[in-house]
Amino acid sequence: MAVAMSIETPVIEVCHVSTKFGQAVVHEDISLSIHRGEIFAIAGGNGCGKTTLLREIIGLITPSAGTIRLFGLDSRRLEAGDGHPIHRRFGVMFQQGGLFSSLTLAENVAVPLREHTTLSDAMVRDIVAAKIAMVELPPGSAAKYPNELSGGMRRRAALARALVMDPELLFLDEPTAGLDPIIATGFDDLVLSLKKLLGLTVVMVTHDLDSLWQITNRVAVLGRGKVLGIGTMQELFQSDDPYIRQYFQGERGRAAREQAVRNGERCEA
């Protein structure tokens, strides 16, 4: 049974994490907390260690130093595989979707249910159909293979698979990378809708400035092996840090902010 947590209790705690691969230093001293019910983004330039940090949080990589707690549990206890009960409390959508090319959309979505439950085939089919509908994919897409789907449809299929076990916590790795602006906006709107509908806590790795402005509550900016700043997008936009100012106040950053202001749809904490 899941332990109840107050809104003040961090769902994720990253404490003084350092990461090295040989002589290469990825993180020097990363600390941050993520709270229940927020959409929290990890941003920064290429090579700053965004995806590495996400993989450390979910237990796929062990940091060189420091601790990471997920629902209060040290993530190092998760690295042996996905058999720990806590894995049922989070879902992960990997970069580019990570669908199995030899399986249909429905079979891909069903994978976690087949591996971790003893539900009947009929029940699995019903749950899969419900999740496919939840991410606003047409029923006819269920029988198609990934190479028969558009990029946006593959992302939604991967999102359905991440949600199929009814997680409390959802991880998204570059969910809108490579999508055209219209499809990316539709995906952002879907994430925001599902977050509200299902009461999710969402952690996303992204460099999509439009997504950062439109749907996040808080953002952590990584750079130089550290967390350079954490806050709302408006707070980060006004930061005195030279890197953060360059990242968010360039031409594209200003355009994304202006669009968010025009839309008036940015999610507030």
CSV table of C-alpha atoms in Angstrom, one decimal:
chain,number,residue,atom,x,y,z
A,1,MET,CA,0.0,0.0,0.0
A,2,ALA,CA,1.3,3.4,-0.9
A,3,VAL,CA,2.3,5.7,2.0
A,4,ALA,CA,0.4,8.9,2.0
A,5,MET,CA,2.5,12.0,1.5
A,6,SER,CA,1.7,15.6,2.3
A,7,ILE,CA,2.1,18.2,-0.4
A,8,GLU,CA,5.1,19.5,1.5
A,9,THR,CA,6.9,16.2,1.3
A,10,PRO,CA,9.1,15.9,-1.8
A,11,VAL,CA,8.3,13.0,-4.1
A,12,ILE,CA,11.9,13.2,-5.3
A,13,GLU,CA,14.9,14.4,-3.4
A,14,VAL,CA,18.3,14.7,-5.2
A,15,CYS,CA,21.0,15.5,-2.6
A,16,HIS,CA,24.6,16.5,-3.6
A,17,VAL,CA,24.7,14.1,-6.6
A,18,SER,CA,28.0,13.9,-8.5
A,19,THR,CA,28.4,11.8,-11.7
A,20,LYS,CA,31.6,10.7,-13.5
A,21,PHE,CA,32.2,8.4,-16.4
A,22,GLY,CA,35.9,7.7,-16.3
A,23,GLN,CA,37.5,11.2,-16.3
A,24,ALA,CA,34.4,12.9,-17.7
A,25,VAL,CA,32.5,14.8,-15.1
A,26,VAL,CA,28.8,15.1,-15.8
A,27,HIS,CA,27.5,16.4,-12.5
A,28,GLU,CA,29.5,18.0,-9.7
A,29,ASP,CA,26.9,18.8,-7.0
A,30,ILE,CA,23.3,18.5,-8.0
A,31,SER,CA,20.5,19.1,-5.4
A,32,LEU,CA,16.8,19.6,-6.0
A,33,SER,CA,13.4,18.5,-4.7
A,34,ILE,CA,10.2,17.8,-6.7
A,35,HIS,CA,6.8,18.0,-5.0
A,36,ARG,CA,3.6,16.1,-5.5
A,37,GLY,CA,1.3,17.5,-8.2
A,38,GLU,CA,3.8,19.7,-10.1
A,39,ILE,CA,5.1,19.6,-13.6
A,40,PHE,CA,8.8,19.9,-13.0
A,41,ALA,CA,11.2,20.3,-15.9
A,42,ILE,CA,15.0,19.7,-16.2
A,43,ALA,CA,16.5,22.0,-18.8
A,44,GLY,CA,19.9,23.0,-20.1
A,45,GLY,CA,22.1,22.8,-23.1
A,46,ASN,CA,23.2,19.6,-24.9
A,47,GLY,CA,25.6,17.5,-22.8
A,48,CYS,CA,24.7,19.1,-19.4
A,49,GLY,CA,23.5,15.7,-18.1
A,50,LYS,CA,19.7,16.1,-18.2
A,51,THR,CA,18.9,12.6,-19.3
A,52,THR,CA,21.6,11.1,-17.1
A,53,LEU,CA,20.0,12.7,-14.1
A,54,LEU,CA,16.6,11.3,-15.1
A,55,ARG,CA,18.1,7.8,-15.4
A,56,GLU,CA,19.7,8.2,-12.0
A,57,ILE,CA,16.4,9.2,-10.5
A,58,ILE,CA,14.6,6.1,-11.8
A,59,GLY,CA,17.5,3.8,-10.8
A,60,LEU,CA,19.0,2.9,-14.2
A,61,ILE,CA,22.3,4.6,-13.4
A,62,THR,CA,24.0,4.9,-10.0
A,63,PRO,CA,25.6,8.3,-9.2
A,64,SER,CA,29.2,8.5,-8.2
A,65,ALA,CA,28.3,10.3,-5.0
A,66,GLY,CA,25.3,11.7,-3.3
A,67,THR,CA,21.8,10.3,-2.8
A,68,ILE,CA,18.5,10.2,-4.6
A,69,ARG,CA,15.2,9.4,-2.9
A,70,LEU,CA,12.1,8.5,-4.8
A,71,PHE,CA,9.0,8.3,-2.6
A,72,GLY,CA,11.5,8.3,0.3
A,73,LEU,CA,13.4,5.3,-1.1
A,74,ASP,CA,17.1,5.4,-2.1
A,75,SER,CA,17.1,4.9,-5.9
A,76,ARG,CA,20.2,2.7,-5.5
A,77,ARG,CA,17.8,0.0,-4.3
A,78,LEU,CA,16.1,0.1,-7.8
A,79,GLU,CA,19.0,-0.5,-10.0
A,80,ALA,CA,18.8,-4.3,-10.0
A,81,GLY,CA,15.7,-4.3,-12.3
A,82,ASP,CA,12.1,-3.3,-12.4
A,83,GLY,CA,10.7,-5.8,-9.9
A,84,HIS,CA,10.5,-3.5,-6.9
A,85,PRO,CA,6.9,-2.5,-6.0
A,86,ILE,CA,7.9,1.2,-6.3
A,87,HIS,CA,8.2,0.7,-10.1
A,88,ARG,CA,4.5,0.4,-10.3
A,89,ARG,CA,4.2,3.9,-8.9
A,90,PHE,CA,5.9,5.6,-11.8
A,91,GLY,CA,5.8,5.4,-15.6
A,92,VAL,CA,8.6,6.4,-18.0
A,93,MET,CA,8.4,7.7,-21.6
A,94,PHE,CA,11.9,7.4,-23.0
A,95,GLN,CA,13.2,9.7,-25.7
A,96,GLN,CA,11.7,9.1,-29.2
A,97,GLY,CA,9.1,6.8,-27.5
A,98,GLY,CA,11.2,3.6,-27.3
A,99,LEU,CA,8.4,1.4,-28.8
A,100,PHE,CA,9.2,-2.2,-29.9
A,101,SER,CA,9.2,-2.2,-33.7
A,102,SER,CA,8.0,-5.8,-33.8
A,103,LEU,CA,4.9,-5.2,-31.7
A,104,THR,CA,1.7,-3.4,-32.6
A,105,LEU,CA,0.7,-0.2,-30.8
A,106,ALA,CA,-1.7,-2.2,-28.6
A,107,GLU,CA,0.9,-4.9,-27.9
A,108,ASN,CA,3.4,-2.1,-26.9
A,109,VAL,CA,1.0,-0.5,-24.5
A,110,ALA,CA,0.2,-4.0,-23.0
A,111,VAL,CA,3.9,-4.9,-22.2
A,112,PRO,CA,3.9,-3.7,-18.6
A,113,LEU,CA,0.6,-5.4,-17.9
A,114,ARG,CA,1.9,-8.6,-19.4
A,115,GLU,CA,5.1,-8.5,-17.4
A,116,HIS,CA,3.9,-7.3,-14.0
A,117,THR,CA,0.3,-8.5,-13.6
A,118,THR,CA,-1.8,-11.7,-14.0
A,119,LEU,CA,-4.7,-10.0,-15.5
A,120,SER,CA,-6.8,-11.9,-18.1
A,121,ASP,CA,-6.4,-11.3,-21.8
A,122,ALA,CA,-9.8,-9.6,-21.9
A,123,MET,CA,-8.9,-7.3,-19.0
A,124,VAL,CA,-5.6,-6.4,-20.6
A,125,ARG,CA,-7.4,-5.6,-23.9
A,126,ASP,CA,-9.9,-3.4,-22.1
A,127,ILE,CA,-7.2,-1.5,-20.2
A,128,VAL,CA,-5.1,-1.0,-23.3
A,129,ALA,CA,-8.1,0.3,-25.2
A,130,ALA,CA,-8.9,2.7,-22.5
A,131,LYS,CA,-5.3,4.1,-22.3
A,132,ILE,CA,-5.2,4.4,-26.1
A,133,ALA,CA,-8.4,6.5,-26.0
A,134,MET,CA,-7.0,8.5,-23.0
A,135,VAL,CA,-4.1,9.7,-25.1
A,136,GLU,CA,-6.5,10.6,-27.9
A,137,LEU,CA,-5.4,8.0,-30.5
A,138,PRO,CA,-8.0,6.5,-32.8
A,139,PRO,CA,-9.1,2.9,-32.0
A,140,GLY,CA,-7.9,1.8,-35.5
A,141,SER,CA,-4.3,2.7,-34.6
A,142,ALA,CA,-4.1,-0.1,-32.1
A,143,ALA,CA,-3.3,-2.7,-34.7
A,144,LYS,CA,-0.6,-0.7,-36.5
A,145,TYR,CA,3.1,-1.1,-36.0
A,146,PRO,CA,5.3,1.8,-34.9
A,147,ASN,CA,6.7,2.4,-38.5
A,148,GLU,CA,3.1,2.8,-39.6
A,149,LEU,CA,2.5,5.7,-37.2
A,150,SER,CA,3.4,9.3,-37.4
A,151,GLY,CA,6.0,10.8,-35.0
A,152,GLY,CA,3.2,12.4,-32.9
A,153,MET,CA,1.2,9.2,-32.8
A,154,ARG,CA,4.3,7.2,-31.6
A,155,ARG,CA,4.8,9.7,-28.8
A,156,ARG,CA,1.2,9.3,-27.7
A,157,ALA,CA,1.5,5.5,-27.9
A,158,ALA,CA,4.6,5.6,-25.7
A,159,LEU,CA,2.7,7.9,-23.3
A,160,ALA,CA,-0.2,5.4,-23.1
A,161,ARG,CA,2.3,2.6,-22.2
A,162,ALA,CA,3.8,4.8,-19.5
A,163,LEU,CA,0.4,5.3,-18.0
A,164,VAL,CA,-0.9,1.8,-18.4
A,165,MET,CA,-0.1,0.8,-14.8
A,166,ASP,CA,-1.8,4.0,-13.4
A,167,PRO,CA,1.3,5.6,-12.0
A,168,GLU,CA,1.5,8.5,-9.6
A,169,LEU,CA,4.7,9.9,-11.1
A,170,LEU,CA,5.4,10.3,-14.8
A,171,PHE,CA,8.8,10.8,-16.4
A,172,LEU,CA,9.1,12.2,-19.9
A,173,ASP,CA,12.5,12.4,-21.7
A,174,GLU,CA,12.4,15.0,-24.5
A,175,PRO,CA,8.7,14.3,-25.2
A,176,THR,CA,8.4,16.9,-28.0
A,177,ALA,CA,11.8,16.7,-29.6
A,178,GLY,CA,11.6,16.5,-33.4
A,179,LEU,CA,7.8,17.3,-33.5
A,180,ASP,CA,6.5,20.2,-35.5
A,181,PRO,CA,5.1,23.1,-33.4
A,182,ILE,CA,1.4,22.1,-33.9
A,183,ILE,CA,1.9,18.5,-32.9
A,184,ALA,CA,4.2,19.5,-30.0
A,185,THR,CA,1.6,21.9,-28.7
A,186,GLY,CA,-1.1,19.2,-28.8
A,187,PHE,CA,1.2,16.9,-26.9
A,188,ASP,CA,1.8,19.6,-24.2
A,189,ASP,CA,-1.9,20.2,-23.9
A,190,LEU,CA,-2.5,16.4,-23.5
A,191,VAL,CA,0.2,16.2,-20.7
A,192,LEU,CA,-1.4,19.1,-18.9
A,193,SER,CA,-4.9,17.6,-19.2
A,194,LEU,CA,-3.8,14.2,-18.0
A,195,LYS,CA,-1.8,15.7,-15.1
A,196,LYS,CA,-5.0,17.4,-13.9
A,197,LEU,CA,-7.3,14.4,-14.6
A,198,LEU,CA,-5.1,11.8,-13.0
A,199,GLY,CA,-3.4,13.8,-10.3
A,200,LEU,CA,0.0,13.1,-11.7
A,201,THR,CA,3.4,14.5,-10.7
A,202,VAL,CA,5.3,15.0,-14.0
A,203,VAL,CA,9.1,15.3,-14.4
A,204,MET,CA,10.2,16.1,-17.9
A,205,VAL,CA,13.6,16.6,-19.5
A,206,THR,CA,13.3,19.1,-22.3
A,207,HIS,CA,14.9,21.9,-24.2
A,208,ASP,CA,11.6,22.9,-25.8
A,209,LEU,CA,11.1,26.5,-24.7
A,210,ASP,CA,7.5,26.5,-25.7
A,211,SER,CA,6.8,23.5,-23.4
A,212,LEU,CA,8.7,25.1,-20.6
A,213,TRP,CA,6.6,28.3,-20.7
A,214,GLN,CA,3.3,26.6,-21.4
A,215,ILE,CA,3.0,23.7,-18.9
A,216,THR,CA,5.7,23.7,-16.2
A,217,ASN,CA,5.3,24.8,-12.6
A,218,ARG,CA,9.1,24.9,-12.0
A,219,VAL,CA,12.2,24.4,-14.0
A,220,ALA,CA,15.8,23.4,-12.9
A,221,VAL,CA,18.5,24.6,-15.3
A,222,LEU,CA,21.6,22.5,-15.4
A,223,GLY,CA,25.0,23.7,-16.5
A,224,ARG,CA,28.7,23.5,-15.6
A,225,GLY,CA,27.8,20.3,-13.7
A,226,LYS,CA,25.5,22.2,-11.3
A,227,VAL,CA,22.0,23.4,-10.9
A,228,LEU,CA,22.3,27.0,-12.0
A,229,GLY,CA,18.8,28.0,-11.0
A,230,ILE,CA,15.4,26.6,-10.0
A,231,GLY,CA,12.1,28.5,-10.2
A,232,THR,CA,9.2,29.4,-12.4
A,233,MET,CA,9.9,30.4,-15.9
A,234,GLN,CA,9.2,34.0,-15.1
A,235,GLU,CA,11.7,33.8,-12.2
A,236,LEU,CA,14.4,32.2,-14.4
A,237,PHE,CA,13.7,34.7,-17.2
A,238,GLN,CA,14.7,37.5,-14.8
A,239,SER,CA,17.8,35.6,-13.5
A,240,ASP,CA,21.1,37.4,-13.2
A,241,ASP,CA,23.1,34.2,-14.1
A,242,PRO,CA,24.7,34.9,-17.5
A,243,TYR,CA,24.0,31.4,-18.8
A,244,ILE,CA,20.4,31.4,-17.8
A,245,ARG,CA,19.8,34.8,-19.3
A,246,GLN,CA,21.4,33.7,-22.6
A,247,TYR,CA,19.3,30.5,-22.5
A,248,PHE,CA,15.9,32.1,-21.9
A,249,GLN,CA,16.4,35.7,-23.2
A,250,GLY,CA,17.6,34.9,-26.7
A,251,GLU,CA,15.4,35.4,-29.7
A,252,ARG,CA,13.7,32.0,-29.4
A,253,GLY,CA,13.3,32.3,-25.7
A,254,ARG,CA,11.6,35.7,-25.9
A,255,ALA,CA,9.3,34.4,-28.7
A,256,ALA,CA,8.3,31.5,-26.5
A,257,ARG,CA,7.6,33.8,-23.6
A,258,GLU,CA,5.5,36.2,-25.7
A,259,GLN,CA,3.5,33.3,-27.1
A,260,ALA,CA,2.8,32.0,-23.6
A,261,VAL,CA,1.7,35.5,-22.5
A,262,ARG,CA,-0.6,35.7,-25.5
A,263,ASN,CA,-2.1,32.3,-24.8
A,264,GLY,CA,-2.6,32.9,-21.1
A,265,GLU,CA,-2.4,29.2,-20.6
A,266,ARG,CA,0.7,28.6,-18.6
A,267,CYS,CA,0.1,26.3,-15.6
A,268,GLU,CA,0.6,28.0,-12.3
A,269,ALA,CA,1.9,26.3,-9.2
